[in-house]
mmCIF file of C-alpha atoms in Angstrom:
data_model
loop_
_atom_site.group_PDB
_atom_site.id
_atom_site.type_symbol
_atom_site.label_atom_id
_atom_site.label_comp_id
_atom_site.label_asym_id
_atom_site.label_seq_id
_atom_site.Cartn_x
_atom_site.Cartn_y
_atom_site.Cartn_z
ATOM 1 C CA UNK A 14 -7.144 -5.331 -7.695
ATOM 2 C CA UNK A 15 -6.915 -2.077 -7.172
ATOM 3 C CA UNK A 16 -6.362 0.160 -10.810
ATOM 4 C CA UNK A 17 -4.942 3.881 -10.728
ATOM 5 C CA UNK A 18 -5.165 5.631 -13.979
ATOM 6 C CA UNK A 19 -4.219 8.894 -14.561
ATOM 7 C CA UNK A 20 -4.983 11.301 -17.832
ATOM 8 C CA UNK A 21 -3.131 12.848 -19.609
ATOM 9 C CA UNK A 22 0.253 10.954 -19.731
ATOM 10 C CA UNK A 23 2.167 13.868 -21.351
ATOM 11 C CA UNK A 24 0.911 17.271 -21.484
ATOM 12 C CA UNK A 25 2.525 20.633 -23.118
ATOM 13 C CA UNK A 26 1.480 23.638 -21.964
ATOM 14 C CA UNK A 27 2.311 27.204 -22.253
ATOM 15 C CA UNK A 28 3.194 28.982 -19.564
ATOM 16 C CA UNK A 29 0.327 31.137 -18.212
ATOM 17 C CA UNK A 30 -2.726 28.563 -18.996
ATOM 18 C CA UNK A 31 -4.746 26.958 -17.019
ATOM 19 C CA UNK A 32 -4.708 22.971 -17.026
ATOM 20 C CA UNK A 33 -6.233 19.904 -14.971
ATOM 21 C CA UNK A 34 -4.759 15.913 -14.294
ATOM 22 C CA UNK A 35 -7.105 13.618 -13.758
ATOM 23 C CA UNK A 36 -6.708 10.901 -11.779
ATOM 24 C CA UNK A 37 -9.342 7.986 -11.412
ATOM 25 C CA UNK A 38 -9.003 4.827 -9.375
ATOM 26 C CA UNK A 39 -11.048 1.838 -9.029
ATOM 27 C CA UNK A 40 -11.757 0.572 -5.756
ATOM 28 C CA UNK A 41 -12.850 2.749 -2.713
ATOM 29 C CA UNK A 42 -10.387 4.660 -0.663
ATOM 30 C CA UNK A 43 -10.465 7.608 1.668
ATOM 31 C CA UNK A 44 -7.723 9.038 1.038
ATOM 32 C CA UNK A 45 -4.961 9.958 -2.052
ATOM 33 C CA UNK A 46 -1.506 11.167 -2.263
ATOM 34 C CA UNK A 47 -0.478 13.455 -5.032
ATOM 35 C CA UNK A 48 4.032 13.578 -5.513
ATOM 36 C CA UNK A 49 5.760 15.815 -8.063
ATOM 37 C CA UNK A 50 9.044 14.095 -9.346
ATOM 38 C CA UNK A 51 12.052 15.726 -11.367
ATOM 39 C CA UNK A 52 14.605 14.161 -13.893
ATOM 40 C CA UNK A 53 16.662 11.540 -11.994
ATOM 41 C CA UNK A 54 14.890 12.389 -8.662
ATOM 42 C CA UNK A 55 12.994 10.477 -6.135
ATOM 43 C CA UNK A 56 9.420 11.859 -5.281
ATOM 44 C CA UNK A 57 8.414 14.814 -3.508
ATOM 45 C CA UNK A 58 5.261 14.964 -1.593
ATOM 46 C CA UNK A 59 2.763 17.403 -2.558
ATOM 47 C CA UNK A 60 -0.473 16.600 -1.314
ATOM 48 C CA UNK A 61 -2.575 14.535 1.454
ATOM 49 C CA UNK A 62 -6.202 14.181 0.642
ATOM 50 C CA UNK A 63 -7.864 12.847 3.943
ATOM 51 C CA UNK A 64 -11.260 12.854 2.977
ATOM 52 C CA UNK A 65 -14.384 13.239 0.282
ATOM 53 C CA UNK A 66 -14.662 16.831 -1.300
ATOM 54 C CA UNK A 67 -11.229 17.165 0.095
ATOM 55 C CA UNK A 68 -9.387 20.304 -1.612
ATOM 56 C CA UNK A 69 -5.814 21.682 -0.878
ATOM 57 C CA UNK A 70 -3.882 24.407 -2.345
ATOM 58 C CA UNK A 71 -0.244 25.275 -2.406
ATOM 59 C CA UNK A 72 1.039 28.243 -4.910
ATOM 60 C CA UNK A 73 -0.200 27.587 -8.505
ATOM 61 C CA UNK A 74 -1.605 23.740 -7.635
ATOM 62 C CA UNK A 75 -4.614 22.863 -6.037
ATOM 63 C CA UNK A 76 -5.414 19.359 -5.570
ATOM 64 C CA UNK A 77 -9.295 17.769 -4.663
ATOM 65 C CA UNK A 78 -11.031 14.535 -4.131
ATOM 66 C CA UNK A 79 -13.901 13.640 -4.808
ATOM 67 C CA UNK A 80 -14.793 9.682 -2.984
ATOM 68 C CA UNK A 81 -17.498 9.171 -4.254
ATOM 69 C CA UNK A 82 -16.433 9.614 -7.907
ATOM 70 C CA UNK A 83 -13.145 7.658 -7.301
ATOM 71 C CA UNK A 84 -11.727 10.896 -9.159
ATOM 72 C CA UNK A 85 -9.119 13.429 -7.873
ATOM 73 C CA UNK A 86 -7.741 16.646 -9.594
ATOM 74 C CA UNK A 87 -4.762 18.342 -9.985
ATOM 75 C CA UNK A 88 -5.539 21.666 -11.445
ATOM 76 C CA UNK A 89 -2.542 24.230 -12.386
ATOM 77 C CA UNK A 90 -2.938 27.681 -12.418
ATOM 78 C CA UNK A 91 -1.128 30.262 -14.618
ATOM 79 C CA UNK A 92 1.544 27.225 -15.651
ATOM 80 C CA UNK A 93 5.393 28.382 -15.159
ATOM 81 C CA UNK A 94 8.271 26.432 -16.317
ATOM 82 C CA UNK A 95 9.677 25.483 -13.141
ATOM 83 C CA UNK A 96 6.276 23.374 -12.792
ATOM 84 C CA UNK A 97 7.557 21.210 -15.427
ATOM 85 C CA UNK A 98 7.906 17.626 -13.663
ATOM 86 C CA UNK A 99 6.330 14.209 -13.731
ATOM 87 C CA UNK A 100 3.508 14.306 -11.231
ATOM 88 C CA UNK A 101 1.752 10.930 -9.751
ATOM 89 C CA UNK A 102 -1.348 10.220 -7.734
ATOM 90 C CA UNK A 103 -1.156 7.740 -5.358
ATOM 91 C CA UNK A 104 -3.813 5.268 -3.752
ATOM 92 C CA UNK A 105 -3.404 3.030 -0.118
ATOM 93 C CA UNK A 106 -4.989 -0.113 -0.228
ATOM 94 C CA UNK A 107 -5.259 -2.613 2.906
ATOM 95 C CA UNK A 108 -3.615 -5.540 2.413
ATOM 96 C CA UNK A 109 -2.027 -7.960 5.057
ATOM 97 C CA UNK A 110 1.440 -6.160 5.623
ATOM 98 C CA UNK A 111 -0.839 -2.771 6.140
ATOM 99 C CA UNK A 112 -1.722 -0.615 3.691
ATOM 100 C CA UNK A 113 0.743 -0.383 0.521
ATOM 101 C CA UNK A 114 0.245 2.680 -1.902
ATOM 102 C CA UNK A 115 -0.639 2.050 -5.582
ATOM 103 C CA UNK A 116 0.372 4.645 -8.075
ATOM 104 C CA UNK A 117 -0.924 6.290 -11.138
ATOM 105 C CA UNK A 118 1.182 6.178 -14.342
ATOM 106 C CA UNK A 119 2.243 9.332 -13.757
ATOM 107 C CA UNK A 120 1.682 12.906 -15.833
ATOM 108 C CA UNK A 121 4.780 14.167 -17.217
ATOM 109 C CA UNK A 122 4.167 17.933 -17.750
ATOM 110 C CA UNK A 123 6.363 20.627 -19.773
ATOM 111 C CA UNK A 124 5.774 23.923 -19.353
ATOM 112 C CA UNK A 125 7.081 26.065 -22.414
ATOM 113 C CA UNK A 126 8.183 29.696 -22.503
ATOM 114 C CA UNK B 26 9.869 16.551 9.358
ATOM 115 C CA UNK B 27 10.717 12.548 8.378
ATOM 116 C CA UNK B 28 13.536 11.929 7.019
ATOM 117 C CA UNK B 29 14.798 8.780 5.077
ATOM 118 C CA UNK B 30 17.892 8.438 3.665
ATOM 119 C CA UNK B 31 19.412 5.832 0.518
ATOM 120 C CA UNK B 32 22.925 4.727 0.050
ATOM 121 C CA UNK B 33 24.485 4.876 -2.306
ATOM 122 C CA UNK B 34 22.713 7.140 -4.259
ATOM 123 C CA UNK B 35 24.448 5.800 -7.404
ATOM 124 C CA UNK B 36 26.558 2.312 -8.356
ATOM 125 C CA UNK B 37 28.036 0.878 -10.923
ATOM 126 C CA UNK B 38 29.033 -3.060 -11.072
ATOM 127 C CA UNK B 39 29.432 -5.482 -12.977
ATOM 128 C CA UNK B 40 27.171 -8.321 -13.976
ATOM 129 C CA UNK B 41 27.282 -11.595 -11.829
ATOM 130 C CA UNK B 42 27.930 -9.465 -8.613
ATOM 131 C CA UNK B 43 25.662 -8.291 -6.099
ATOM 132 C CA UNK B 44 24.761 -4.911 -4.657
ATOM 133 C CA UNK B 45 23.878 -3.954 -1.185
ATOM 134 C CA UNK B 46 21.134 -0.806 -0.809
ATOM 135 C CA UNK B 47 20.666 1.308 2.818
ATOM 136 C CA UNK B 48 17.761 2.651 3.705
ATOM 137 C CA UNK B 49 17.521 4.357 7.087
ATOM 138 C CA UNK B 50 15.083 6.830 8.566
ATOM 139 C CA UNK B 51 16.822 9.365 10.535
ATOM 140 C CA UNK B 52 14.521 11.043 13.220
ATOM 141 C CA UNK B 53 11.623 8.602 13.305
ATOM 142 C CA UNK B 54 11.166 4.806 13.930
ATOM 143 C CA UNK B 55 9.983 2.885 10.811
ATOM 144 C CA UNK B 56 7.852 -0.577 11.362
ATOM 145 C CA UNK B 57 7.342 -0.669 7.486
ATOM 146 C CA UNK B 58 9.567 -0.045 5.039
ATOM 147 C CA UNK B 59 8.567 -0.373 1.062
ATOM 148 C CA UNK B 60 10.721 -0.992 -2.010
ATOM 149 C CA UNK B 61 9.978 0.269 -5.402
ATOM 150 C CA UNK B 62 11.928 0.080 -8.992
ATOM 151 C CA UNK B 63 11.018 2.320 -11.097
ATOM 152 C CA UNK B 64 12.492 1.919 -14.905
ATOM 153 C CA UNK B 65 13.054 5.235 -17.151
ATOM 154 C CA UNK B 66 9.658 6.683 -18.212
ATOM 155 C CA UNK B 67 7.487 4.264 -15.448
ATOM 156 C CA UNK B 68 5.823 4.680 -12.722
ATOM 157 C CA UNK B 69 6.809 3.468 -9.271
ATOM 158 C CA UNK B 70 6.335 -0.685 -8.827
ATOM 159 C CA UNK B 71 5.831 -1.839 -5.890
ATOM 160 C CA UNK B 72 8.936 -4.515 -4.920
ATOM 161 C CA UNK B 73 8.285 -5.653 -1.044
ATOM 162 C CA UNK B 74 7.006 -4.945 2.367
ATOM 163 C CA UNK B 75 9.391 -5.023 5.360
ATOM 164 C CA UNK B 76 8.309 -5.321 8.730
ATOM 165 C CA UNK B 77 10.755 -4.900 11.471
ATOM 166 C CA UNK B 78 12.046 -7.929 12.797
ATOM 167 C CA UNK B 79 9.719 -10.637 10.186
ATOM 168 C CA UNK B 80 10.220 -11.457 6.706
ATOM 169 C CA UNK B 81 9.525 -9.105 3.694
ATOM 170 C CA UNK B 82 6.321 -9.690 1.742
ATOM 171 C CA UNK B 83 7.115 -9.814 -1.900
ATOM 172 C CA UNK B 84 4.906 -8.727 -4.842
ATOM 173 C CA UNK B 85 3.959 -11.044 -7.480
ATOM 174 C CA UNK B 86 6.391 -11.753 -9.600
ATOM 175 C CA UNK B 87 9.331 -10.269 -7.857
ATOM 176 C CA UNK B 88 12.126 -13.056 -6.820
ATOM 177 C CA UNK B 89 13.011 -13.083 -3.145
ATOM 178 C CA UNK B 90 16.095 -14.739 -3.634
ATOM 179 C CA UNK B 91 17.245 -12.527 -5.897
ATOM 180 C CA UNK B 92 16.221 -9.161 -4.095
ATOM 181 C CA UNK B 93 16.782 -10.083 -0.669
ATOM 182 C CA UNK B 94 15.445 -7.808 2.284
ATOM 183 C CA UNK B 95 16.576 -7.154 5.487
ATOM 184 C CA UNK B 96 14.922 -5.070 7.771
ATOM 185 C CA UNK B 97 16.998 -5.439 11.120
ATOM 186 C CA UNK B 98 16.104 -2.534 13.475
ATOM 187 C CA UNK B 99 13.312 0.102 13.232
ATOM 188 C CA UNK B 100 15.606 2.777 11.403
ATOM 189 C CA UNK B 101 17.468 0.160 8.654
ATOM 190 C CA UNK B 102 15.995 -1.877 6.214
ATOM 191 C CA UNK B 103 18.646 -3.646 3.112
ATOM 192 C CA UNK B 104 18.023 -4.395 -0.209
ATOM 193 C CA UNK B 105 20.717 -6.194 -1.888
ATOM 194 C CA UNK B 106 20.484 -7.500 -5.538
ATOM 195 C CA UNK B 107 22.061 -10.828 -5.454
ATOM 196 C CA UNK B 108 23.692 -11.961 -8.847
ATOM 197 C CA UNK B 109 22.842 -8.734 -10.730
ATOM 198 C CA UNK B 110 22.368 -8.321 -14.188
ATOM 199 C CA UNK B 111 21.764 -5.640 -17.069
ATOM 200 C CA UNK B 112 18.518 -6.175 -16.948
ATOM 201 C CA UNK B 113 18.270 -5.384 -13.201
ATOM 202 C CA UNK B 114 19.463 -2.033 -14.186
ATOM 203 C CA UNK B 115 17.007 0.874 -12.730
ATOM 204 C CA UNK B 116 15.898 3.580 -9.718
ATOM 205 C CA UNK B 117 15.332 2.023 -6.185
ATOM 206 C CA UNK B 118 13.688 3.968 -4.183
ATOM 207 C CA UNK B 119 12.567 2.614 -0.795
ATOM 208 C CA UNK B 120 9.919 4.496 1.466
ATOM 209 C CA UNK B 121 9.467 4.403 5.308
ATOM 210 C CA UNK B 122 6.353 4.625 7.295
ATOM 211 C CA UNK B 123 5.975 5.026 11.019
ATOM 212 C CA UNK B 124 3.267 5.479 13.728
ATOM 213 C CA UNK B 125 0.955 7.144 10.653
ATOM 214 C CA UNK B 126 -0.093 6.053 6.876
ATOM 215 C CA UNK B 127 1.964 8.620 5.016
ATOM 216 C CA UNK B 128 4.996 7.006 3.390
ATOM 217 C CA UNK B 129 8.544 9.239 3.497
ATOM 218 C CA UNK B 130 10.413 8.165 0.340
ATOM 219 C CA UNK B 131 14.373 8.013 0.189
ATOM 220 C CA UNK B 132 16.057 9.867 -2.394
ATOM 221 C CA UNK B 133 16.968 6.878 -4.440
ATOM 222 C CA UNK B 134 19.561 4.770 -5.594
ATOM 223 C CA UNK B 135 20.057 4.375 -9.155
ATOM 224 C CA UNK B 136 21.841 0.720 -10.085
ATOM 225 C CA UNK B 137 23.542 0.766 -13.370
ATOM 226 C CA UNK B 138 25.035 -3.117 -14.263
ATOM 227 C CA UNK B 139 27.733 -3.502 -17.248
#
């Protein structure tokens, strides 16, 4: 069964710093989904990794996969508070209806003035 | 870009009677559709798989005669929450996928039962 585990759960952060989310899963895959989600929200989509040493960038997120590892990053750059959000990875796994996503616990991130 | 769209985005009813959710993609054709709950503070879980035109696949655990699925045509797939109780309180959010793997997610429907 596939596990997705991401780390931290809750993280505070000033903004201007520099901070990564880890997010490790447990059987292979080729590819992983990253989604940002606000209060009372559904999810937004904010990256598609399609392959190993994988790395996409949009603003003050990048986003990389490593395969091999199982591990992908989200690292945020110069934090503001309109990052603050709950961000999840995401992982496909085949199954007999087609592939069905399996998601991380999610990171719930607060940015502070 | 894909489109998918939830109603209603919000109800409120009481417990014993059952709730019909809508989720259509507007500008593509969806052979999958996905349900998810989500309770406050959780991450997304995984309800049922809908194929157009066969049964849903259920996850373990999950009653099918309780969250029955419909999934018609290639743009409308139903969830409604038969008999619903507090406890069946939460976020649905359903997702649609087409000719590719990326999933489009609805906006959500958030089910409140007195």
């Amino acid at each position: 069964e596939l596990k997705v585990e991401q780390n931290p759960l809750f993280l505070s952060m000033q903004e201007g710093k520099n901070y990564t989310i880890y997010c490790n899963y447990s059987t292979t895959s080729d590819r992983l989904y990253w989604y940002r989600q606000d209060p009372g929200k559904s999810l937004e989509s904010l990256f598609v990794l399609l392959s190993n040493g994988a790395v996409k960038q949009e603003g003050r997120l990048m986003a990389s996969l490593d395969t091999k590892a199982r591990l992908s990053t989200l690292h945020i750059t110069a934090a503001v508070h309109d990052l603050s959000a709950t961000y999840f990875c995401a992982v496909p796994q085949r199954g007999t209806s087609g592939s069905r996503l399996t998601f991380g616990e999610g990171t719930q991130l607060t940015v502070n003035p | 870009g894909a489109v998918v769209s939830q109603h209603p985005s919000r109800v409120i009813c009481k417990s014993g009677t059952s709730v019909k959710i809508e989720c259509r993609s507007l500008d593509f054709q969806a052979t999958t559709m996905f349900w998810y709950r989500q309770f406050p503070k959780q991450s997304l879980m995984l309800m049922a798989t809908s194929n157009e035109g066969s049964k849903a696949t259920y996850e373990q655990g999950v009653e099918k005669d309780k969250f029955l699925i419909n999934h018609a045509s290639l743009t409308l797939s139903t969830l409604t929450v038969t008999s619903a109780h507090p406890e069946d309180s939460s976020f649905y959010i359903c997702s649609a996928r087409g000719g590719s793997e990326t999933q489009y997610f609805g906006p959500g429907t958030r089910l409140l039962v007195l």
